[in-house]
Short mmCIF file of C-alpha atoms and ligand atoms in Angstrom, two decimals:
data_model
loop_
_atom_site.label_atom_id
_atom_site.label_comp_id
_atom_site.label_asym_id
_atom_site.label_seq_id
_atom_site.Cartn_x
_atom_site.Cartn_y
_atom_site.Cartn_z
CA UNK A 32 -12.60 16.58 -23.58
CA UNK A 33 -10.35 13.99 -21.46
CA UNK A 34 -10.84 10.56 -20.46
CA UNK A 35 -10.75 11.11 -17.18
CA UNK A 36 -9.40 13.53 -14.45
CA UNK A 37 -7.85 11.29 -11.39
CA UNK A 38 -7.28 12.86 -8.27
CA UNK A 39 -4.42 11.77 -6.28
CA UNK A 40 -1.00 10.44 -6.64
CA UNK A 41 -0.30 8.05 -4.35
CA UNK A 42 0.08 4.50 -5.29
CA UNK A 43 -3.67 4.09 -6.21
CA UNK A 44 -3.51 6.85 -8.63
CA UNK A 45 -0.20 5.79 -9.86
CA UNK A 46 -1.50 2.28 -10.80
CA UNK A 47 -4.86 3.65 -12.28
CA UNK A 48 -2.70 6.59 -14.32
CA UNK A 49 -0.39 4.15 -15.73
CA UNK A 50 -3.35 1.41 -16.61
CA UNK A 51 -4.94 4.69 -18.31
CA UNK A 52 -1.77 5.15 -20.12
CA UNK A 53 -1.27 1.82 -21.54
CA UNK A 54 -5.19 1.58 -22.53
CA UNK A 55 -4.71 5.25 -24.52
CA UNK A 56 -6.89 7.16 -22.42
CA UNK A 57 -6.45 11.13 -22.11
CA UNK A 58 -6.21 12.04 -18.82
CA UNK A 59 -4.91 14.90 -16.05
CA UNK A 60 -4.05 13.42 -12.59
CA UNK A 61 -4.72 16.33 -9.79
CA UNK A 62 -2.53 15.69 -6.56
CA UNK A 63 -0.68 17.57 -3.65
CA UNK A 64 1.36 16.08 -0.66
CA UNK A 65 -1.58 16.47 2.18
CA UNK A 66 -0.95 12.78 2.16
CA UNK A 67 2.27 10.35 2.95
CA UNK A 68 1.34 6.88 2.59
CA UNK A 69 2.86 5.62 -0.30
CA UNK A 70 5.79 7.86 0.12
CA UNK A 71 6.26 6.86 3.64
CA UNK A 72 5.49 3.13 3.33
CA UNK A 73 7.82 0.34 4.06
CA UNK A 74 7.00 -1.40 0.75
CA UNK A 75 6.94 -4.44 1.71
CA UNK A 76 4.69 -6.76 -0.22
CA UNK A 77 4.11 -10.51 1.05
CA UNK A 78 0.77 -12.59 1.10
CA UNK A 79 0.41 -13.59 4.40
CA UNK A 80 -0.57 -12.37 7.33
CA UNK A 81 2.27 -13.18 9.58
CA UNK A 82 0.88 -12.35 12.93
CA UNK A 83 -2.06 -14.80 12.42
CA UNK A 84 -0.38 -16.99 9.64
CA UNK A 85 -2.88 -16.82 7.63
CA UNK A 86 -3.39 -16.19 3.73
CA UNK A 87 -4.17 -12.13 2.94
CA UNK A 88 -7.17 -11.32 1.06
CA UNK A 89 -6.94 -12.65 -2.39
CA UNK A 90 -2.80 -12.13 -2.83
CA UNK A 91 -2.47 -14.73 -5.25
CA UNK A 92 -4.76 -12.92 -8.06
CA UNK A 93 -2.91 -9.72 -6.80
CA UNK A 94 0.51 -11.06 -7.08
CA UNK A 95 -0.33 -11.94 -10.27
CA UNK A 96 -1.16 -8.50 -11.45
CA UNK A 97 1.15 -6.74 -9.03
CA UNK A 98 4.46 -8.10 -9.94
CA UNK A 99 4.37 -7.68 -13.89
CA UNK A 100 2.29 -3.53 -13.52
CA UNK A 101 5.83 -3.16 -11.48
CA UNK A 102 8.13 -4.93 -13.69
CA UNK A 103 6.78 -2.64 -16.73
CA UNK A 104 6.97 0.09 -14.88
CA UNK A 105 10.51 -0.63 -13.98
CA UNK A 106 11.32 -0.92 -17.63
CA UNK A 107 9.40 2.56 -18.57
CA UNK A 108 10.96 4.60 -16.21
CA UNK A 109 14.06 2.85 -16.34
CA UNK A 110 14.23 2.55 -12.36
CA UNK A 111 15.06 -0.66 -10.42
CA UNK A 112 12.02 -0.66 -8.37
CA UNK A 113 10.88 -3.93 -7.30
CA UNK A 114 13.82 -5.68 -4.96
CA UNK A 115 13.11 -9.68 -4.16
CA UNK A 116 13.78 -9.94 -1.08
CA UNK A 117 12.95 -13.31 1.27
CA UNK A 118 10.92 -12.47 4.40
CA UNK A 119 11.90 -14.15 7.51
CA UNK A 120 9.45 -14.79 10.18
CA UNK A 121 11.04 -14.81 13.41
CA UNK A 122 10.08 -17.31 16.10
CA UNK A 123 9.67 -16.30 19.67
CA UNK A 124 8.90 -20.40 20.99
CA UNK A 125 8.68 -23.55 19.85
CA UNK A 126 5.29 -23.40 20.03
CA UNK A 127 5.37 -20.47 17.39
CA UNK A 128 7.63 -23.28 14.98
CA UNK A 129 4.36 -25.90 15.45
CA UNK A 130 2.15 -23.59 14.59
CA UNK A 131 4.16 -22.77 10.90
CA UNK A 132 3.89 -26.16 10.56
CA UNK A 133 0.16 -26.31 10.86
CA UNK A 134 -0.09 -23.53 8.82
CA UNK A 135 2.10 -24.53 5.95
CA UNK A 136 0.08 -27.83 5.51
CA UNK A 137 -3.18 -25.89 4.52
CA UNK A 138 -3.84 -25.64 0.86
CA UNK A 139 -3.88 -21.80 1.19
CA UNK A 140 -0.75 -21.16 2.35
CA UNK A 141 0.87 -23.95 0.85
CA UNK A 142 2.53 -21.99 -1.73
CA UNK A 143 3.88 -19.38 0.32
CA UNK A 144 5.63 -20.71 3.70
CA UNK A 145 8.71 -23.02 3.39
CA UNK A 146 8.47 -25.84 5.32
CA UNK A 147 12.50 -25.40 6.11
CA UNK A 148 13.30 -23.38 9.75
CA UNK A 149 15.73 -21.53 8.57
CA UNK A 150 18.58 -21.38 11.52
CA UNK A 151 19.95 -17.59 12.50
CA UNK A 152 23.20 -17.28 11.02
CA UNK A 153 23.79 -13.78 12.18
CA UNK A 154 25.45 -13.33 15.63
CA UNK A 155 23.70 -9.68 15.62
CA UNK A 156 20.28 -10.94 15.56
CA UNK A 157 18.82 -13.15 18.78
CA UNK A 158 16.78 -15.78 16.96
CA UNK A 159 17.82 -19.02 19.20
CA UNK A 160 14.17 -20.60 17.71
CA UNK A 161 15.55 -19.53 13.91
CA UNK A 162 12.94 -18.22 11.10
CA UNK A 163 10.40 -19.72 9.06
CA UNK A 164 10.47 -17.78 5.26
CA UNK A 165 7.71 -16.56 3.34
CA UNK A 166 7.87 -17.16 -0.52
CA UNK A 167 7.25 -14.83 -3.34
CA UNK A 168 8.24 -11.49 -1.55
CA UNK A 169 9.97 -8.40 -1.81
CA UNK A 170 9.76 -4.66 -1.27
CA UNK A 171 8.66 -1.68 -4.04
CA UNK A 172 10.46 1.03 -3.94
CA UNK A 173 7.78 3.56 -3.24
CA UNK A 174 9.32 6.91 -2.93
CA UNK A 175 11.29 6.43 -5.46
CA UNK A 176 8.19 5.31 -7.76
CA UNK A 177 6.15 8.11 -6.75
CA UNK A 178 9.09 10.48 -7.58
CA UNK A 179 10.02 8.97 -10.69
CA UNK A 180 6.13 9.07 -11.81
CA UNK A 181 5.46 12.31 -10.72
CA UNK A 182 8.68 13.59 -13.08
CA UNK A 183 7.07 11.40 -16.04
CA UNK A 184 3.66 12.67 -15.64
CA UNK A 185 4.82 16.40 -15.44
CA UNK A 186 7.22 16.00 -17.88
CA UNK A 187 4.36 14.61 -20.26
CA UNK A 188 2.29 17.77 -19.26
CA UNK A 189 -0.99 15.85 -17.87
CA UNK A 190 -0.28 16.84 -13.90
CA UNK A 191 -1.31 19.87 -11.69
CA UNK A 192 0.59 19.60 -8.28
CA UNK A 193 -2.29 21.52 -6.24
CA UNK A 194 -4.89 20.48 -3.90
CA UNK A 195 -8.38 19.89 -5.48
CA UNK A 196 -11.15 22.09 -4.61
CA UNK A 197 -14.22 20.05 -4.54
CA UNK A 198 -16.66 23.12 -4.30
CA UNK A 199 -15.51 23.93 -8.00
CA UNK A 200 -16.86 20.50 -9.21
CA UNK A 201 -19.17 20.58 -11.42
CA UNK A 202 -20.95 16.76 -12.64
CA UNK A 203 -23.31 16.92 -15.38
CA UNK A 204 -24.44 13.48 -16.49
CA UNK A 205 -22.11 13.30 -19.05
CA UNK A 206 -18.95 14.98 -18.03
CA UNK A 207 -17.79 16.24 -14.97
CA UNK A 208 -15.76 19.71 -15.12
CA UNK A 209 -13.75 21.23 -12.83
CA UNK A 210 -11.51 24.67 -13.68
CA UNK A 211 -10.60 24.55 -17.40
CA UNK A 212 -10.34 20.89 -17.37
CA UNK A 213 -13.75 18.81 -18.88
CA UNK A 214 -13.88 15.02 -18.85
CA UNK A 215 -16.46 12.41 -19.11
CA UNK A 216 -15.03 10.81 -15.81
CA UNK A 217 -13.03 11.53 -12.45
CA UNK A 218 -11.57 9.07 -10.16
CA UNK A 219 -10.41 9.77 -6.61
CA UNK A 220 -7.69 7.93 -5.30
CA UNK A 221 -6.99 10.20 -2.09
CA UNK A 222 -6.19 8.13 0.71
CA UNK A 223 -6.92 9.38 3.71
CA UNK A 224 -7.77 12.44 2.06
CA UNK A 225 -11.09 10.91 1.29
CA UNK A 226 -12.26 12.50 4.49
CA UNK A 227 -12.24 15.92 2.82
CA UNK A 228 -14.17 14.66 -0.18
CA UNK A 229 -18.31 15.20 0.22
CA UNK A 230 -19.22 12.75 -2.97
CA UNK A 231 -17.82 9.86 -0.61
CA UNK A 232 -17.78 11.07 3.21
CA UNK A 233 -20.79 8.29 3.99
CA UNK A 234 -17.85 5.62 3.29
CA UNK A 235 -16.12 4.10 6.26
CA UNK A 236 -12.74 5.13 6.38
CA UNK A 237 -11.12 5.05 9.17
CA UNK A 238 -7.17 5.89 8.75
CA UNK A 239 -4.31 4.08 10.86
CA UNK A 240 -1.32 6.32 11.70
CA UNK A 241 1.78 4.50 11.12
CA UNK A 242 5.35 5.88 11.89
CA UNK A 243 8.78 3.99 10.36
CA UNK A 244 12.35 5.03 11.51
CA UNK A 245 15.51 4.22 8.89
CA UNK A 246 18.63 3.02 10.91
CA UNK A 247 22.22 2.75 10.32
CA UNK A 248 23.96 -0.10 11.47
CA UNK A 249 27.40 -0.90 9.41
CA UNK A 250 28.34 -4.11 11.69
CA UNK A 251 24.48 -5.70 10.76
CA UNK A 252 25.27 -7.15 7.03
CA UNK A 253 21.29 -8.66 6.74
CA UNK A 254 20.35 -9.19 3.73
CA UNK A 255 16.81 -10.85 4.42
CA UNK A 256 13.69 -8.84 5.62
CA UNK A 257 13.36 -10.53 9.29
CA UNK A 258 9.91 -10.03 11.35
CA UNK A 259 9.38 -10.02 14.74
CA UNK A 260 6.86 -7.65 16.81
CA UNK A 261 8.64 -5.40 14.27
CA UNK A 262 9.96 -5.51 10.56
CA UNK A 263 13.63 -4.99 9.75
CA UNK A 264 13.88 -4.21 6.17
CA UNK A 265 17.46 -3.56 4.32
CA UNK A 266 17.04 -0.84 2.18
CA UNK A 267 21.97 -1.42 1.37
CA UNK A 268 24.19 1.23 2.16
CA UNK A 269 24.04 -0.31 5.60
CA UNK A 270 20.35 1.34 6.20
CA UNK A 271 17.21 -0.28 7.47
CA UNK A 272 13.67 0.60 7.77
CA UNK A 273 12.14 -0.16 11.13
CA UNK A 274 8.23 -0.90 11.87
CA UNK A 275 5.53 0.08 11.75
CA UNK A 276 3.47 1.36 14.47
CA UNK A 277 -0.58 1.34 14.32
CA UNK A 278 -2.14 3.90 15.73
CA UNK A 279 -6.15 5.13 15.45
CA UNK A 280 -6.89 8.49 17.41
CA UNK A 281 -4.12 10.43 15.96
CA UNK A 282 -4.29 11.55 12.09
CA UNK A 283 -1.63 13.97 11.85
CA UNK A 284 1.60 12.84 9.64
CA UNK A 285 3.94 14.27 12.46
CA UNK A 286 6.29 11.79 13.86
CA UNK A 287 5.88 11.17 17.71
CA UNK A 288 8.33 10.22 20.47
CA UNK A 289 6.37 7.82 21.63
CA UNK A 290 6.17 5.70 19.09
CA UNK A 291 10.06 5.91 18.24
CA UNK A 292 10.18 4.32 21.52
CA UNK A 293 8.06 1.90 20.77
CA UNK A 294 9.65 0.82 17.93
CA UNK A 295 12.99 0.81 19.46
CA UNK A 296 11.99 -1.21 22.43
CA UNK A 297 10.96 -3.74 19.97
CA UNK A 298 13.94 -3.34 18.42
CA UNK A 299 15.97 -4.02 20.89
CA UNK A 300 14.57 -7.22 21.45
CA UNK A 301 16.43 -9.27 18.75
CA UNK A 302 18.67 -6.69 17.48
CA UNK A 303 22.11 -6.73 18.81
CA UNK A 304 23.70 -4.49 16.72
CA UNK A 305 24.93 -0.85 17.34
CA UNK A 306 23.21 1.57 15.10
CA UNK A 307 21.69 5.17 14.59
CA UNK A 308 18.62 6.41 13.58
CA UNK A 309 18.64 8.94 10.78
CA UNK A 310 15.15 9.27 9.55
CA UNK A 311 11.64 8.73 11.23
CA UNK A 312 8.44 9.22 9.11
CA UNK A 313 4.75 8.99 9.65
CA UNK A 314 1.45 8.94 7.40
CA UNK A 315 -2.14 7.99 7.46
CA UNK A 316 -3.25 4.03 5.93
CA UNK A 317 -6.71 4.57 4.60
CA UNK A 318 -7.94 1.72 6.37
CA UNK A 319 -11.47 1.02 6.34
CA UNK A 320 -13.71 -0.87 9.30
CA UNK A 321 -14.46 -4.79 7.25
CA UNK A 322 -10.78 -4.18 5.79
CA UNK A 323 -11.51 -4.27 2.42
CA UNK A 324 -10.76 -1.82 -0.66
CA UNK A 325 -13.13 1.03 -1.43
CA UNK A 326 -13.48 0.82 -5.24
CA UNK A 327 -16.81 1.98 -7.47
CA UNK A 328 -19.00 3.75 -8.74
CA UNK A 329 -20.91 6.93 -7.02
CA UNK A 330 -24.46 5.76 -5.75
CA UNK A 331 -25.92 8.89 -8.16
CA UNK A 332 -23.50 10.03 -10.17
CA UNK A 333 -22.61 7.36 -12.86
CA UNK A 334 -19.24 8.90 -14.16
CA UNK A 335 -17.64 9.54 -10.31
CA UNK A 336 -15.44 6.53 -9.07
CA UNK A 337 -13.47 5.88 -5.66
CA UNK A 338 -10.47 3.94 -6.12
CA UNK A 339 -9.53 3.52 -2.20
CA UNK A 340 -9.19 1.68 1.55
CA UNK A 341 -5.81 0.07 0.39
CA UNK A 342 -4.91 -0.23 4.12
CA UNK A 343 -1.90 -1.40 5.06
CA UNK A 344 -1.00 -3.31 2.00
CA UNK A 345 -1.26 -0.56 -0.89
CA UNK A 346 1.65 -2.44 -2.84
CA UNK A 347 -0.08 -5.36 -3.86
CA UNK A 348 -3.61 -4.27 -4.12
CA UNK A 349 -3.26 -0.83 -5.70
CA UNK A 350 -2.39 -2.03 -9.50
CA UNK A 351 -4.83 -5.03 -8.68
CA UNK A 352 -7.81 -2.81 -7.72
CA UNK A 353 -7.07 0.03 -10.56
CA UNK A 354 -7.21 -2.99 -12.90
CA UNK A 355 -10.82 -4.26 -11.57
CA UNK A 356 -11.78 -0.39 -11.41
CA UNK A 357 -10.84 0.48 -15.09
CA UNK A 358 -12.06 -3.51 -16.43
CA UNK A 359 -15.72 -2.52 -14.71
CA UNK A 360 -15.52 1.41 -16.26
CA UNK A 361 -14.78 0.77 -19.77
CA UNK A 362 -16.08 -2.83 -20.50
CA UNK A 363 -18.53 -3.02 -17.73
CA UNK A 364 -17.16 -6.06 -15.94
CA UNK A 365 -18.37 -6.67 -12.14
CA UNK A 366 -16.70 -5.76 -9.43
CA UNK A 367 -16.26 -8.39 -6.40
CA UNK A 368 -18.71 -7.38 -3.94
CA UNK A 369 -16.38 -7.31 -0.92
CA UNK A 370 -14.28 -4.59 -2.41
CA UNK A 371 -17.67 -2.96 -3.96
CA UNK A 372 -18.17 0.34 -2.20
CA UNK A 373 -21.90 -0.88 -3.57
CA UNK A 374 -21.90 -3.12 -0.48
CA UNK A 375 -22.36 0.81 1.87
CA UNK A 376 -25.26 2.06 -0.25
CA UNK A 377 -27.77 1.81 2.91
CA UNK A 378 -25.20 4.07 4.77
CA UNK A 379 -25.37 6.61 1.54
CA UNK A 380 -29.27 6.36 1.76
CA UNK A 381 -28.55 6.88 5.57
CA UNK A 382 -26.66 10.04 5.48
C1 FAD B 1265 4.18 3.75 8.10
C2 FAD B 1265 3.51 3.01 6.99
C3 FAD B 1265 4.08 1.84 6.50
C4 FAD B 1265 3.48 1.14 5.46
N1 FAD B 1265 4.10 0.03 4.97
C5 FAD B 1265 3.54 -0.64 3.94
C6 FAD B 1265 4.20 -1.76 3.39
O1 FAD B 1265 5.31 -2.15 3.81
N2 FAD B 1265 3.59 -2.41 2.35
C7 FAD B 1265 2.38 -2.01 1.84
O2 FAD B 1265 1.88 -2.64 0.91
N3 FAD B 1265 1.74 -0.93 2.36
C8 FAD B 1265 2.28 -0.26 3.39
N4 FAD B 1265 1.64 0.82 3.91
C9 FAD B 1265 0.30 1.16 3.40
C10 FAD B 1265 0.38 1.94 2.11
O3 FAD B 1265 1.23 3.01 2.31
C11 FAD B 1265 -1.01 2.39 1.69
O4 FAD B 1265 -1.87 1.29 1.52
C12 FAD B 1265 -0.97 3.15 0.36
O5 FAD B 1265 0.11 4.00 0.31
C13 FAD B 1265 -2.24 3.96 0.13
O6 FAD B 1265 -2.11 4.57 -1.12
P1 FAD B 1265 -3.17 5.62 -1.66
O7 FAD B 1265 -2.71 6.04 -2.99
O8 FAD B 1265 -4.55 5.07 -1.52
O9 FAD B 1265 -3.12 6.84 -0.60
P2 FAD B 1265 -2.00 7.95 -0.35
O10 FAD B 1265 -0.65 7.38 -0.38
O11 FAD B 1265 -2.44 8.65 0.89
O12 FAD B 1265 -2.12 8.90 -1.60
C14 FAD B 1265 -3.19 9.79 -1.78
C15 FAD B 1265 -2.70 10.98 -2.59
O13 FAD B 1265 -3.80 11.86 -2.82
C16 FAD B 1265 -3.43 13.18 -2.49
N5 FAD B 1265 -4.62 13.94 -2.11
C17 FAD B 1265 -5.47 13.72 -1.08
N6 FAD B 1265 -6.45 14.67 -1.07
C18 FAD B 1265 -6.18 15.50 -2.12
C19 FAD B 1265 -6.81 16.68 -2.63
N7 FAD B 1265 -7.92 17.21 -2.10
N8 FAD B 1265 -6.25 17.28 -3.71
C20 FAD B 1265 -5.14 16.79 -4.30
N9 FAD B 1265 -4.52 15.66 -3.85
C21 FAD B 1265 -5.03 15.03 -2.78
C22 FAD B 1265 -2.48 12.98 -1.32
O14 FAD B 1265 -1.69 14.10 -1.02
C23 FAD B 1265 -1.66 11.80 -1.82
O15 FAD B 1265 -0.66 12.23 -2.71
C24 FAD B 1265 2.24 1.58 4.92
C25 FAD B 1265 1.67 2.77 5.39
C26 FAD B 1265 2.29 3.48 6.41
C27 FAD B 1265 1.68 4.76 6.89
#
């Protein structure tokens, strides 16, 4: 009998794998490609919320966790994953500069916005009211992750690369079995996918289409993430990633013309650079109505867990929340009760 079957490989399944791994728990991770998030996302992990300037939901305890899970990781598959990289907020007015100020005076956002403007240096970029930089940021790799743990997993024979066919479930109070597999628990860390899943369809997820594009610009030389209504994010070899769009009716992961306009109208804003686009991507944030994480325990069934509703900043929370998940399975430690999927048990009564 396994530890646990965990279904899904995105960066929430990663993070709860690999915490598996390093506690010695048996386990088979189930997971297809119906999904793109983590392999389509931008990466970019900062703790503040730069269109509002203010501080994102609990980044400092997920920093924390975040940056060494990564750093291991790094280490164990012997991939450079994690690139430090300063983020620079661009300023439309100088009413936008005051406001930075304001912000960077309260206690919460102290540590992470530099009270220094930082002037544009690069003739390419229009910036005439400079940048103001956000501290303790970078960008994860996340394709690269997700391909480099997918190889270790198989390689260490505890992955099936098929989609997971709920109506051949089977949850006994003790063990859950599904196929040949038997284990006493399963996690589902689907993303989006959720939708599909009946243990967990009363949960409000919602989904965000997002769609990036990857330029080429040789003349550009930036070596700083800069945001404006977009990101620009150097990824070297003279290619940047450019977005992201938000989008809620559409849930397909096809990229649209529409919104490669839209990003390169906002683009063309402050970049004055020549360059080509040679890639354009799109997936599905599981994004979830009070924007907060999905993670728990099923209302009935004691040994079925969600591990979800990462949203738009899967990077920093996924090890974070895999690490409160696993804590609260195995030594029975609470779970905050904003992340709590506990705190939609009236809708599961409900439905
Ligand atoms: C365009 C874009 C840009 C983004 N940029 C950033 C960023 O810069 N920084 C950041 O922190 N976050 C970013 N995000 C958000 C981030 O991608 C998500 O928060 C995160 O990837 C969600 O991870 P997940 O593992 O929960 O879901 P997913 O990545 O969707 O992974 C779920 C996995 O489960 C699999 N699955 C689903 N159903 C089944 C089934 N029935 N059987 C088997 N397998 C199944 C899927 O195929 C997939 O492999 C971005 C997202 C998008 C779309």
């Amino acid at each position: 009998m396994l530890d646990y079957l965990v279904v899904g490989l995105g960066l929430a399944g990663t993070a709860f794998c690999e915490l598996l791994e390093r506690q010695g728990k048996s386990f088979v991770c189930i997971t297809d490609r119906s999904q793109q998030a983590s392999v389509v996302a931008g990466g970019l992990y900062n703790p503040v919320v730069l269109k509002r300037f203010t501080p994102a939901w609990r980044a400092q305890e997920q920093l924390q966790i975040a940056l060494p899970f990564y750093e291991q990781l790094e280490q164990k598959l012997e991939t450079k994953l994690d690139y430090k990289l300063p983020v620079l907020r661009r300023f439309a007015s100088i009413e936008e500069q005051n406001n930075w100020f304001q912000a960077a005076d309260r206690p919460q956002l102290q540590p992470f916005l530099s009270l220094n403007i930082r002037e544009n240096h690069n003739p390419l970029l229009d910036a005439p009211f400079g940048f103001g930089e956000v501290l303790y940021t970078g960008r994860v790799a996340t394709k690269i992750l997700l391909e480099s743990y997918t190889a270790y997993l198989r390689e260490k024979g505890c992955l099936q690369e098929n989609t997971f066919d709920y109506g051949n479930l089977e949850v006994a109070p003790d063990r859950v079995s599904y196929q040949t597999f038997t284990a006493r628990k399963i996690v589902f860390a689907c993303g989006f996918g959720l939708k599909e899943n009946p243990y967990f369809q009363y949960l409000p997820l919602n989904g965000t289409k997002g769609e990036l594009l990857t330029i080429k610009s040789p003349e550009l030389k930036e070596k700083n993430v800069i945001k404006s209504s977009v990101f620009i994010i150097p990824l070297g070899n003279e290619l940047y990633r450019v977005g992201a769009t938000y989008k809620w009716k559409d849930k397909t992961n096809t990229p649209t013309e529409a919104s490669r306009n839209e990003l390169l109208q906002k683009l063309d804003v402050f970049l004055k650079a020549d360059y080509e686009v040679v890639a354009h991507v799109a997936g599905i944030r599981p994004t979830v109505t009070d924007r907060r994480p999905l993670v728990g325990r099923h209302p009935e069934h004691s040994n079925v867990f969600v591990l979800n509703g990462l949203g738009s900043r899967g990077v920093l929370i996924a090890p974070y929340a895999a690490h409160q998940l696993l804590q609260h399975i195995e030594q029975g430690s609470g779970l905050q009760g904003d992340m709590d999927i506990e705190r939609f048990a009236k809708k599961y009564m409900q439905a």
